[in-house]
Amino acid sequence: MIPYSAEVFFAILAEYNSSIWPAQAVALLLGVTAVFLVARFPARAGRPVAALLAGAWGWTGLVYFLAEFSEIDFWAYGFGAAFVLQGLGFVWAGLIRRRLRFGSEPNQTVWSGAGLVALGLLGYPLLVAALGRDLLETGAFGVAPGPTVIFTLGVLLAARPAAPLYLFAVPLIWCVIAGGVAIQLGIHEELTVAAAGVAAIIVLMVSRARR
Amino acid sequence: MDRRAFLIASAAAGFGLGTSVLPASALALLGEVSREIPSTGQRLPVIGMGSWITFNVGRSEKLRRARCKVLEEFFVRGGGLIDSSPMYGSSEEVIGWCLERQGGSHLMLTATKVWTVSKSGGISQMETSQKLWGERPLDLIQIHNLVDWEVHLETLKAWKADRRLEYLGITTSHGRRHDDMAAIMAAEPLDFVQFTYNIADREAEKRLLPMAADRGQAVIINRPFQGGRLIDRLSRHPLPEWAAEIKCENWAQVLLKFVVSHPAVTCAIPATSQVEHMRQNMAAGYDPLPDRSMLQRMIAHVESL
Ligand SMILES: NC(=O)c1ccc[n+]([C@@H]2O[C@H](COP(=O)([O-])OP(=O)(O)OC[C@H]3O[C@@H](n4cnc5c(N)ncnc54)[C@H](OP(=O)(O)O)[C@@H]3O)[C@@H](O)[C@H]2O)c1
């Protein structure tokens, strides 16, 4: 039950992207910096990465869902609340309890996470461009749900020791929703979000079985 | 331009109305079918307009202007009732925006819904709806999907008694909660009921349609095209020859004529975002409607596909 058409979704996304520019560029820069920190200074990267994720989820919940999309979608209130909750989850787990940490010897799970991080930061917008769509009509990491969720799943998989399982809940639920939206509205790039969710579950199960 | 469009345009020009609407009597002369609202005797054209998804275009001025064109076509062709709901995102606001620019219509019946819980929540939602639709008071408020219906029905009765409202009603769709609908229809003084009926979903023929006729309740039919799926499915097949006998040029008209030919139906509310589709849909509200034997043929044909 999606109350708007693909045409309207893209029109509102384009309007949102124009109104928040250059927030997308700043978020991308922060995302790349986070990757650099995890790669070079893993022992100290946990808190800044958690802060970045808290900010990305908080922004997406408050600005993307509650301020922008609630106008056309009654579900946006629920989604907005869930995204803010996930942001608070990163404050709690990453900043207060320090349960988001990274190691210096990457295994297969960490590399899989790195792949999703790259997909969320760069792969997603490149794919949209390849599909021939205007970049204004696509979500960007840190300010829109799809790439933020993919990036987050990657970071969670890359964490050592393993990140708390409850941090996976909202991102994975969003992957299911994104799959539904992709099919119902024919927004093909959103299928990558669903695929990232499936990939994350498989990697998670394999890594837990190995332990 | 088809013959009817030409007649409507020339008659409108003759009345000095430009692209504005014709009086109901002139449209009736051109063959527009209307039905009486049992509780007041007011006549309503059998084709109205829904607004789920189609009018939910947010703040985009470009899309709003495109929807204004759809609404203009609706008025020019003699459209009657417009249905919306707070559930439909920005639809009410967009309709209000278009009405403000077009000056509305004397034929129009404005219908929205209350879709929330609690008495105070309902009142504040209905007051917001009123502001969004603009100057003209809302004619009909329906309790959307029976949400908290006992509470809202009391408010609606009080508003009607205070003449803040002309009509009250209840809605459902997709064939859901017909038992509850029937129980409320039997017990409460409703002016309107709204539910789903189309050539592929004919459950309402068994109970709700005869009951509404018995109880003197006007009937609004939602999802006449099953949300568009029925047209998509049927469009893969050629239009049967008999369609010409009831002056149908496309499947949309066949489906709408089927729905509004039921004597208990007051109006159907197809939704569209396209001017051409609005033109097609409105044409289905003109004579001739199928008779009983044609209806049987229509059902048999669609079932055979
Ligand atoms: N519980 C409730 O109260 C309830 C529930 C459901 C619906 N409703 C009301 O009933 C209204 C109608 O139901 P609905 O919108 O779900 O479905 P519908 O009217 O059966 O179908 C709408 C779809 O049909 C397409 N369409 C319209 N005219 C067409 C034509 N001539 N040729 C080809 N395609 C055409 C539209 O696409 P285009 O935009 O491309 O034309 C749209 O996708 C709603 O808008 C709403 O107001 C109320």
PDB file of C-alpha atoms in Angstrom, chain B residues 18-289:
ATOM      1  CA  GLY B  18     -16.009  29.014 -21.980  1.00  0.00           C
ATOM      2  CA  THR B  19     -14.258  25.929 -20.650  1.00  0.00           C
ATOM      3  CA  SER B  20     -16.331  26.033 -17.495  1.00  0.00           C
ATOM      4  CA  VAL B  21     -19.059  23.536 -16.664  1.00  0.00           C
ATOM      5  CA  LEU B  22     -22.505  23.234 -18.160  1.00  0.00           C
ATOM      6  CA  PRO B  23     -25.628  23.254 -16.006  1.00  0.00           C
ATOM      7  CA  ALA B  24     -26.775  19.758 -14.969  1.00  0.00           C
ATOM      8  CA  SER B  25     -29.895  20.066 -17.102  1.00  0.00           C
ATOM      9  CA  ALA B  26     -27.823  20.683 -20.245  1.00  0.00           C
ATOM     10  CA  LEU B  27     -25.614  17.685 -19.507  1.00  0.00           C
ATOM     11  CA  ALA B  28     -28.706  15.530 -18.946  1.00  0.00           C
ATOM     12  CA  LEU B  29     -29.928  16.562 -22.399  1.00  0.00           C
ATOM     13  CA  LEU B  30     -26.614  15.360 -23.783  1.00  0.00           C
ATOM     14  CA  GLY B  31     -27.291  11.970 -22.162  1.00  0.00           C
ATOM     15  CA  GLU B  32     -25.392  12.200 -18.884  1.00  0.00           C
ATOM     16  CA  VAL B  33     -26.791   9.683 -16.417  1.00  0.00           C
ATOM     17  CA  SER B  34     -27.387  10.785 -12.841  1.00  0.00           C
ATOM     18  CA  ARG B  35     -28.893   9.124  -9.776  1.00  0.00           C
ATOM     19  CA  GLU B  36     -30.747  10.458  -6.780  1.00  0.00           C
ATOM     20  CA  ILE B  37     -29.188  10.568  -3.330  1.00  0.00           C
ATOM     21  CA  PRO B  38     -32.047   8.921  -1.418  1.00  0.00           C
ATOM     22  CA  SER B  39     -31.777  11.000   1.769  1.00  0.00           C
ATOM     23  CA  THR B  40     -32.175  14.374  -0.002  1.00  0.00           C
ATOM     24  CA  GLY B  41     -33.235  13.766  -3.576  1.00  0.00           C
ATOM     25  CA  GLN B  42     -30.162  15.659  -4.852  1.00  0.00           C
ATOM     26  CA  ARG B  43     -29.009  14.208  -8.198  1.00  0.00           C
ATOM     27  CA  LEU B  44     -25.462  13.069  -8.721  1.00  0.00           C
ATOM     28  CA  PRO B  45     -23.739  12.141 -12.016  1.00  0.00           C
ATOM     29  CA  VAL B  46     -22.840   8.454 -11.981  1.00  0.00           C
ATOM     30  CA  ILE B  47     -19.147   9.065 -12.615  1.00  0.00           C
ATOM     31  CA  GLY B  48     -17.222  10.751  -9.841  1.00  0.00           C
ATOM     32  CA  MET B  49     -13.498  10.870  -9.146  1.00  0.00           C
ATOM     33  CA  GLY B  50     -11.223   9.135  -6.647  1.00  0.00           C
ATOM     34  CA  SER B  51      -7.872  10.564  -5.580  1.00  0.00           C
ATOM     35  CA  TRP B  52      -5.835   7.715  -4.016  1.00  0.00           C
ATOM     36  CA  ILE B  53      -2.256   8.005  -5.385  1.00  0.00           C
ATOM     37  CA  THR B  54      -3.307  10.077  -8.410  1.00  0.00           C
ATOM     38  CA  PHE B  55      -3.628  13.444  -6.620  1.00  0.00           C
ATOM     39  CA  ASN B  56      -0.914  12.813  -4.028  1.00  0.00           C
ATOM     40  CA  VAL B  57       1.751  14.885  -5.761  1.00  0.00           C
ATOM     41  CA  GLY B  58       3.124  16.879  -2.833  1.00  0.00           C
ATOM     42  CA  ARG B  59       4.418  20.396  -3.392  1.00  0.00           C
ATOM     43  CA  SER B  60       5.576  19.954  -6.984  1.00  0.00           C
ATOM     44  CA  GLU B  61       3.894  22.802  -8.861  1.00  0.00           C
ATOM     45  CA  LYS B  62       4.441  21.106 -12.207  1.00  0.00           C
ATOM     46  CA  LEU B  63       2.580  17.992 -11.087  1.00  0.00           C
ATOM     47  CA  ARG B  64      -0.114  20.059  -9.368  1.00  0.00           C
ATOM     48  CA  ARG B  65      -0.806  21.929 -12.593  1.00  0.00           C
ATOM     49  CA  ALA B  66      -1.027  18.627 -14.453  1.00  0.00           C
ATOM     50  CA  ARG B  67      -3.637  17.401 -11.940  1.00  0.00           C
ATOM     51  CA  CYS B  68      -5.584  20.671 -12.329  1.00  0.00           C
ATOM     52  CA  LYS B  69      -5.976  19.775 -16.008  1.00  0.00           C
ATOM     53  CA  VAL B  70      -7.408  16.397 -15.022  1.00  0.00           C
ATOM     54  CA  LEU B  71      -9.864  18.104 -12.696  1.00  0.00           C
ATOM     55  CA  GLU B  72     -10.788  20.632 -15.358  1.00  0.00           C
ATOM     56  CA  GLU B  73     -11.626  17.776 -17.724  1.00  0.00           C
ATOM     57  CA  PHE B  74     -13.735  16.217 -14.971  1.00  0.00           C
ATOM     58  CA  PHE B  75     -15.778  19.394 -14.591  1.00  0.00           C
ATOM     59  CA  VAL B  76     -16.143  20.077 -18.304  1.00  0.00           C
ATOM     60  CA  ARG B  77     -17.513  16.556 -18.831  1.00  0.00           C
ATOM     61  CA  GLY B  78     -20.008  16.946 -15.988  1.00  0.00           C
ATOM     62  CA  GLY B  79     -18.219  15.215 -13.118  1.00  0.00           C
ATOM     63  CA  GLY B  80     -20.042  15.008  -9.803  1.00  0.00           C
ATOM     64  CA  LEU B  81     -18.472  13.695  -6.629  1.00  0.00           C
ATOM     65  CA  ILE B  82     -14.791  13.970  -5.692  1.00  0.00           C
ATOM     66  CA  ASP B  83     -13.578  11.516  -3.053  1.00  0.00           C
ATOM     67  CA  SER B  84     -10.464  11.881  -0.929  1.00  0.00           C
ATOM     68  CA  SER B  85      -9.086  11.081   2.513  1.00  0.00           C
ATOM     69  CA  PRO B  86      -6.423  12.263   4.961  1.00  0.00           C
ATOM     70  CA  MET B  87      -4.859   8.868   4.290  1.00  0.00           C
ATOM     71  CA  TYR B  88      -4.044   9.970   0.719  1.00  0.00           C
ATOM     72  CA  GLY B  89      -1.074  12.153   1.676  1.00  0.00           C
ATOM     73  CA  SER B  90      -1.271  15.530  -0.026  1.00  0.00           C
ATOM     74  CA  SER B  91      -4.348  14.693  -2.164  1.00  0.00           C
ATOM     75  CA  GLU B  92      -6.807  16.843  -0.223  1.00  0.00           C
ATOM     76  CA  GLU B  93      -4.398  19.782  -0.301  1.00  0.00           C
ATOM     77  CA  VAL B  94      -3.769  19.346  -4.030  1.00  0.00           C
ATOM     78  CA  ILE B  95      -7.503  19.163  -4.784  1.00  0.00           C
ATOM     79  CA  GLY B  96      -8.054  22.316  -2.712  1.00  0.00           C
ATOM     80  CA  TRP B  97      -5.198  24.031  -4.566  1.00  0.00           C
ATOM     81  CA  CYS B  98      -6.744  23.147  -7.931  1.00  0.00           C
ATOM     82  CA  LEU B  99     -10.259  24.153  -6.841  1.00  0.00           C
ATOM     83  CA  GLU B 100      -8.980  27.525  -5.714  1.00  0.00           C
ATOM     84  CA  ARG B 101      -7.600  28.106  -9.222  1.00  0.00           C
ATOM     85  CA  GLN B 102     -10.674  26.800 -11.017  1.00  0.00           C
ATOM     86  CA  GLY B 103     -13.475  28.208  -8.925  1.00  0.00           C
ATOM     87  CA  GLY B 104     -14.998  24.779  -8.201  1.00  0.00           C
ATOM     88  CA  SER B 105     -18.300  23.675  -9.676  1.00  0.00           C
ATOM     89  CA  HIS B 106     -21.949  23.848  -8.776  1.00  0.00           C
ATOM     90  CA  LEU B 107     -22.251  20.167  -9.701  1.00  0.00           C
ATOM     91  CA  MET B 108     -19.641  19.043  -7.305  1.00  0.00           C
ATOM     92  CA  LEU B 109     -20.116  17.073  -4.149  1.00  0.00           C
ATOM     93  CA  THR B 110     -17.060  17.097  -1.934  1.00  0.00           C
ATOM     94  CA  ALA B 111     -16.423  13.892  -0.058  1.00  0.00           C
ATOM     95  CA  THR B 112     -13.604  13.156   2.329  1.00  0.00           C
ATOM     96  CA  LYS B 113     -13.059  10.768   5.204  1.00  0.00           C
ATOM     97  CA  VAL B 114     -12.047  10.613   8.811  1.00  0.00           C
ATOM     98  CA  TRP B 115      -9.218   8.139   9.362  1.00  0.00           C
ATOM     99  CA  THR B 116      -7.899   8.222  12.891  1.00  0.00           C
ATOM    100  CA  VAL B 117      -8.802   7.172  16.410  1.00  0.00           C
ATOM    101  CA  SER B 118     -10.479   9.161  19.237  1.00  0.00           C
ATOM    102  CA  LYS B 119     -13.132  11.847  19.219  1.00  0.00           C
ATOM    103  CA  SER B 120     -10.725  14.783  19.478  1.00  0.00           C
ATOM    104  CA  GLY B 121      -8.395  13.237  16.877  1.00  0.00           C
ATOM    105  CA  GLY B 122     -11.334  12.863  14.492  1.00  0.00           C
ATOM    106  CA  ILE B 123     -12.562  16.407  14.999  1.00  0.00           C
ATOM    107  CA  SER B 124      -9.152  17.932  14.476  1.00  0.00           C
ATOM    108  CA  GLN B 125      -8.585  15.797  11.361  1.00  0.00           C
ATOM    109  CA  MET B 126     -11.936  16.827   9.870  1.00  0.00           C
ATOM    110  CA  GLU B 127     -11.243  20.486  10.610  1.00  0.00           C
ATOM    111  CA  THR B 128      -7.876  20.183   8.898  1.00  0.00           C
ATOM    112  CA  SER B 129      -9.558  18.538   5.892  1.00  0.00           C
ATOM    113  CA  GLN B 130     -12.013  21.403   5.702  1.00  0.00           C
ATOM    114  CA  LYS B 131      -9.147  23.918   5.543  1.00  0.00           C
ATOM    115  CA  LEU B 132      -7.340  21.900   2.886  1.00  0.00           C
ATOM    116  CA  TRP B 133     -10.363  21.668   0.597  1.00  0.00           C
ATOM    117  CA  GLY B 134     -10.904  25.438   0.742  1.00  0.00           C
ATOM    118  CA  GLU B 135     -13.804  27.808   1.201  1.00  0.00           C
ATOM    119  CA  ARG B 136     -16.741  25.545   0.433  1.00  0.00           C
ATOM    120  CA  PRO B 137     -17.991  23.398   3.347  1.00  0.00           C
ATOM    121  CA  LEU B 138     -17.444  19.665   2.911  1.00  0.00           C
ATOM    122  CA  ASP B 139     -20.631  17.879   1.820  1.00  0.00           C
ATOM    123  CA  LEU B 140     -19.913  14.312   2.842  1.00  0.00           C
ATOM    124  CA  ILE B 141     -17.604  12.855   5.478  1.00  0.00           C
ATOM    125  CA  GLN B 142     -17.159   9.082   5.573  1.00  0.00           C
ATOM    126  CA  ILE B 143     -15.575   6.932   8.239  1.00  0.00           C
ATOM    127  CA  HIS B 144     -12.615   5.419   6.420  1.00  0.00           C
ATOM    128  CA  ASN B 145     -12.433   1.629   6.689  1.00  0.00           C
ATOM    129  CA  LEU B 146     -14.674   1.837   9.796  1.00  0.00           C
ATOM    130  CA  VAL B 147     -11.735   3.042  11.938  1.00  0.00           C
ATOM    131  CA  ASP B 148     -13.132   3.919  15.401  1.00  0.00           C
ATOM    132  CA  TRP B 149     -16.543   4.204  13.747  1.00  0.00           C
ATOM    133  CA  GLU B 150     -18.756   4.384  16.864  1.00  0.00           C
ATOM    134  CA  VAL B 151     -16.892   7.454  18.103  1.00  0.00           C
ATOM    135  CA  HIS B 152     -16.784   9.292  14.760  1.00  0.00           C
ATOM    136  CA  LEU B 153     -20.395   8.498  13.918  1.00  0.00           C
ATOM    137  CA  GLU B 154     -21.536  10.404  17.010  1.00  0.00           C
ATOM    138  CA  THR B 155     -19.474  13.439  15.927  1.00  0.00           C
ATOM    139  CA  LEU B 156     -20.772  13.236  12.365  1.00  0.00           C
ATOM    140  CA  LYS B 157     -24.387  13.026  13.551  1.00  0.00           C
ATOM    141  CA  ALA B 158     -23.839  16.099  15.727  1.00  0.00           C
ATOM    142  CA  TRP B 159     -22.200  17.996  12.838  1.00  0.00           C
ATOM    143  CA  LYS B 160     -25.087  17.072  10.571  1.00  0.00           C
ATOM    144  CA  ALA B 161     -27.610  18.256  13.143  1.00  0.00           C
ATOM    145  CA  ASP B 162     -25.683  21.567  13.330  1.00  0.00           C
ATOM    146  CA  ARG B 163     -25.767  21.773   9.516  1.00  0.00           C
ATOM    147  CA  ARG B 164     -21.966  21.708   9.348  1.00  0.00           C
ATOM    148  CA  LEU B 165     -22.333  18.724   7.046  1.00  0.00           C
ATOM    149  CA  GLU B 166     -24.884  17.551   4.499  1.00  0.00           C
ATOM    150  CA  TYR B 167     -24.140  13.820   4.442  1.00  0.00           C
ATOM    151  CA  LEU B 168     -22.384  11.159   6.499  1.00  0.00           C
ATOM    152  CA  GLY B 169     -21.222   7.691   5.548  1.00  0.00           C
ATOM    153  CA  ILE B 170     -18.891   4.727   6.036  1.00  0.00           C
ATOM    154  CA  THR B 171     -16.401   2.996   3.738  1.00  0.00           C
ATOM    155  CA  THR B 172     -14.590  -0.239   3.175  1.00  0.00           C
ATOM    156  CA  SER B 173     -12.813  -1.766   0.166  1.00  0.00           C
ATOM    157  CA  HIS B 174     -11.290  -4.939  -1.294  1.00  0.00           C
ATOM    158  CA  GLY B 175     -14.342  -6.903  -0.077  1.00  0.00           C
ATOM    159  CA  ARG B 176     -13.242  -6.563   3.554  1.00  0.00           C
ATOM    160  CA  ARG B 177     -15.551  -6.397   6.600  1.00  0.00           C
ATOM    161  CA  HIS B 178     -18.837  -6.819   4.757  1.00  0.00           C
ATOM    162  CA  ASP B 179     -20.446  -8.300   7.895  1.00  0.00           C
ATOM    163  CA  ASP B 180     -19.566  -5.177   9.895  1.00  0.00           C
ATOM    164  CA  MET B 181     -20.700  -2.925   7.057  1.00  0.00           C
ATOM    165  CA  ALA B 182     -24.040  -4.708   6.859  1.00  0.00           C
ATOM    166  CA  ALA B 183     -24.570  -4.484  10.620  1.00  0.00           C
ATOM    167  CA  ILE B 184     -23.871  -0.725  10.642  1.00  0.00           C
ATOM    168  CA  MET B 185     -25.982  -0.146   7.534  1.00  0.00           C
ATOM    169  CA  ALA B 186     -28.880  -1.916   9.247  1.00  0.00           C
ATOM    170  CA  ALA B 187     -28.588   0.017  12.506  1.00  0.00           C
ATOM    171  CA  GLU B 188     -27.476   3.551  11.625  1.00  0.00           C
ATOM    172  CA  PRO B 189     -28.968   6.437   9.628  1.00  0.00           C
ATOM    173  CA  LEU B 190     -26.287   6.603   6.926  1.00  0.00           C
ATOM    174  CA  ASP B 191     -26.612   8.785   3.839  1.00  0.00           C
ATOM    175  CA  PHE B 192     -23.765   7.100   1.949  1.00  0.00           C
ATOM    176  CA  VAL B 193     -21.920   3.806   1.954  1.00  0.00           C
ATOM    177  CA  GLN B 194     -18.773   3.116  -0.047  1.00  0.00           C
ATOM    178  CA  PHE B 195     -17.303  -0.253  -0.997  1.00  0.00           C
ATOM    179  CA  THR B 196     -15.627  -2.129  -3.857  1.00  0.00           C
ATOM    180  CA  TYR B 197     -17.590  -3.477  -6.798  1.00  0.00           C
ATOM    181  CA  ASN B 198     -16.411  -4.323 -10.294  1.00  0.00           C
ATOM    182  CA  ILE B 199     -16.941  -6.978 -12.920  1.00  0.00           C
ATOM    183  CA  ALA B 200     -14.368  -9.234 -11.241  1.00  0.00           C
ATOM    184  CA  ASP B 201     -15.334  -8.543  -7.584  1.00  0.00           C
ATOM    185  CA  ARG B 202     -19.112  -9.004  -7.436  1.00  0.00           C
ATOM    186  CA  GLU B 203     -19.495 -10.006  -3.796  1.00  0.00           C
ATOM    187  CA  ALA B 204     -21.390  -6.765  -3.056  1.00  0.00           C
ATOM    188  CA  GLU B 205     -24.257  -7.882  -5.310  1.00  0.00           C
ATOM    189  CA  LYS B 206     -25.239 -10.494  -2.744  1.00  0.00           C
ATOM    190  CA  ARG B 207     -25.859  -8.309   0.270  1.00  0.00           C
ATOM    191  CA  LEU B 208     -24.538  -4.750   0.423  1.00  0.00           C
ATOM    192  CA  LEU B 209     -26.055  -3.415  -2.808  1.00  0.00           C
ATOM    193  CA  PRO B 210     -29.597  -4.739  -2.191  1.00  0.00           C
ATOM    194  CA  MET B 211     -29.387  -3.636   1.419  1.00  0.00           C
ATOM    195  CA  ALA B 212     -28.355  -0.084   0.508  1.00  0.00           C
ATOM    196  CA  ALA B 213     -31.270   0.113  -1.923  1.00  0.00           C
ATOM    197  CA  ASP B 214     -33.650  -1.149   0.771  1.00  0.00           C
ATOM    198  CA  ARG B 215     -32.364   1.239   3.410  1.00  0.00           C
ATOM    199  CA  GLY B 216     -32.273   4.284   1.105  1.00  0.00           C
ATOM    200  CA  GLN B 217     -28.495   4.701   1.301  1.00  0.00           C
ATOM    201  CA  ALA B 218     -26.535   6.161  -1.579  1.00  0.00           C
ATOM    202  CA  VAL B 219     -23.699   3.928  -2.826  1.00  0.00           C
ATOM    203  CA  ILE B 220     -20.233   5.036  -3.925  1.00  0.00           C
ATOM    204  CA  ILE B 221     -18.193   2.363  -5.682  1.00  0.00           C
ATOM    205  CA  ASN B 222     -14.431   2.386  -5.206  1.00  0.00           C
ATOM    206  CA  ARG B 223     -11.794   0.405  -7.157  1.00  0.00           C
ATOM    207  CA  PRO B 224     -13.923  -0.008 -10.299  1.00  0.00           C
ATOM    208  CA  PHE B 225     -10.712  -1.033 -12.132  1.00  0.00           C
ATOM    209  CA  GLN B 226      -9.242  -3.024  -9.195  1.00  0.00           C
ATOM    210  CA  GLY B 227      -6.719  -0.245  -8.772  1.00  0.00           C
ATOM    211  CA  GLY B 228      -5.835  -0.448 -12.510  1.00  0.00           C
ATOM    212  CA  ARG B 229      -5.043  -4.186 -12.547  1.00  0.00           C
ATOM    213  CA  LEU B 230      -8.308  -5.109 -14.230  1.00  0.00           C
ATOM    214  CA  ILE B 231      -7.706  -2.709 -17.113  1.00  0.00           C
ATOM    215  CA  ASP B 232      -4.123  -3.941 -17.490  1.00  0.00           C
ATOM    216  CA  ARG B 233      -5.362  -7.535 -17.648  1.00  0.00           C
ATOM    217  CA  LEU B 234      -8.234  -6.893 -20.055  1.00  0.00           C
ATOM    218  CA  SER B 235      -6.223  -4.596 -22.320  1.00  0.00           C
ATOM    219  CA  ARG B 236      -4.294  -7.638 -23.522  1.00  0.00           C
ATOM    220  CA  HIS B 237      -7.508  -8.761 -25.245  1.00  0.00           C
ATOM    221  CA  PRO B 238      -9.344  -7.066 -28.101  1.00  0.00           C
ATOM    222  CA  LEU B 239     -12.456  -5.099 -27.222  1.00  0.00           C
ATOM    223  CA  PRO B 240     -15.467  -7.333 -27.994  1.00  0.00           C
ATOM    224  CA  GLU B 241     -17.850  -6.337 -30.779  1.00  0.00           C
ATOM    225  CA  TRP B 242     -20.763  -5.873 -28.385  1.00  0.00           C
ATOM    226  CA  ALA B 243     -18.910  -2.963 -26.730  1.00  0.00           C
ATOM    227  CA  ALA B 244     -20.021  -0.738 -29.611  1.00  0.00           C
ATOM    228  CA  GLU B 245     -23.679  -1.486 -28.786  1.00  0.00           C
ATOM    229  CA  ILE B 246     -23.241   0.303 -25.450  1.00  0.00           C
ATOM    230  CA  LYS B 247     -21.018   2.961 -26.998  1.00  0.00           C
ATOM    231  CA  CYS B 248     -17.797   1.834 -25.354  1.00  0.00           C
ATOM    232  CA  GLU B 249     -14.549   2.572 -27.142  1.00  0.00           C
ATOM    233  CA  ASN B 250     -12.227   1.000 -24.593  1.00  0.00           C
ATOM    234  CA  TRP B 251     -12.120  -1.406 -21.652  1.00  0.00           C
ATOM    235  CA  ALA B 252     -12.280   1.399 -19.069  1.00  0.00           C
ATOM    236  CA  GLN B 253     -15.701   2.369 -20.368  1.00  0.00           C
ATOM    237  CA  VAL B 254     -16.901  -1.252 -20.414  1.00  0.00           C
ATOM    238  CA  LEU B 255     -15.861  -1.652 -16.781  1.00  0.00           C
ATOM    239  CA  LEU B 256     -17.429   1.621 -15.647  1.00  0.00           C
ATOM    240  CA  LYS B 257     -20.679   1.063 -17.508  1.00  0.00           C
ATOM    241  CA  PHE B 258     -20.912  -2.361 -15.880  1.00  0.00           C
ATOM    242  CA  VAL B 259     -20.574  -0.833 -12.402  1.00  0.00           C
ATOM    243  CA  VAL B 260     -22.937   2.110 -12.790  1.00  0.00           C
ATOM    244  CA  SER B 261     -25.640   0.092 -14.499  1.00  0.00           C
ATOM    245  CA  HIS B 262     -26.442  -1.560 -11.167  1.00  0.00           C
ATOM    246  CA  PRO B 263     -29.557   0.283 -10.003  1.00  0.00           C
ATOM    247  CA  ALA B 264     -28.363   0.533  -6.393  1.00  0.00           C
ATOM    248  CA  VAL B 265     -25.129   2.299  -7.402  1.00  0.00           C
ATOM    249  CA  THR B 266     -25.213   6.075  -7.069  1.00  0.00           C
ATOM    250  CA  CYS B 267     -21.763   6.718  -8.480  1.00  0.00           C
ATOM    251  CA  ALA B 268     -18.389   5.141  -9.210  1.00  0.00           C
ATOM    252  CA  ILE B 269     -15.163   6.971  -8.408  1.00  0.00           C
ATOM    253  CA  PRO B 270     -12.372   5.871 -10.763  1.00  0.00           C
ATOM    254  CA  ALA B 271      -9.048   7.590 -10.074  1.00  0.00           C
ATOM    255  CA  THR B 272      -6.757   8.849 -12.797  1.00  0.00           C
ATOM    256  CA  SER B 273      -3.749  11.104 -13.184  1.00  0.00           C
ATOM    257  CA  GLN B 274      -4.242  11.539 -16.939  1.00  0.00           C
ATOM    258  CA  VAL B 275      -6.496  13.875 -18.887  1.00  0.00           C
ATOM    259  CA  GLU B 276      -7.087  11.320 -21.636  1.00  0.00           C
ATOM    260  CA  HIS B 277      -8.144   8.679 -19.111  1.00  0.00           C
ATOM    261  CA  MET B 278     -10.460  11.182 -17.423  1.00  0.00           C
ATOM    262  CA  ARG B 279     -12.046  11.864 -20.815  1.00  0.00           C
ATOM    263  CA  GLN B 280     -12.586   8.133 -21.361  1.00  0.00           C
ATOM    264  CA  ASN B 281     -13.949   7.590 -17.875  1.00  0.00           C
ATOM    265  CA  MET B 282     -16.365  10.506 -18.012  1.00  0.00           C
ATOM    266  CA  ALA B 283     -17.760   9.297 -21.336  1.00  0.00           C
ATOM    267  CA  ALA B 284     -18.891   6.118 -19.546  1.00  0.00           C
ATOM    268  CA  GLY B 285     -21.378   8.210 -17.590  1.00  0.00           C
ATOM    269  CA  TYR B 286     -23.495   8.877 -20.676  1.00  0.00           C
ATOM    270  CA  ASP B 287     -26.288   6.821 -22.251  1.00  0.00           C
ATOM    271  CA  PRO B 288     -26.707   4.060 -23.172  1.00  0.00           C
ATOM    272  CA  LEU B 289     -26.069   1.810 -20.171  1.00  0.00           C
TER     273      LEU B 289
END
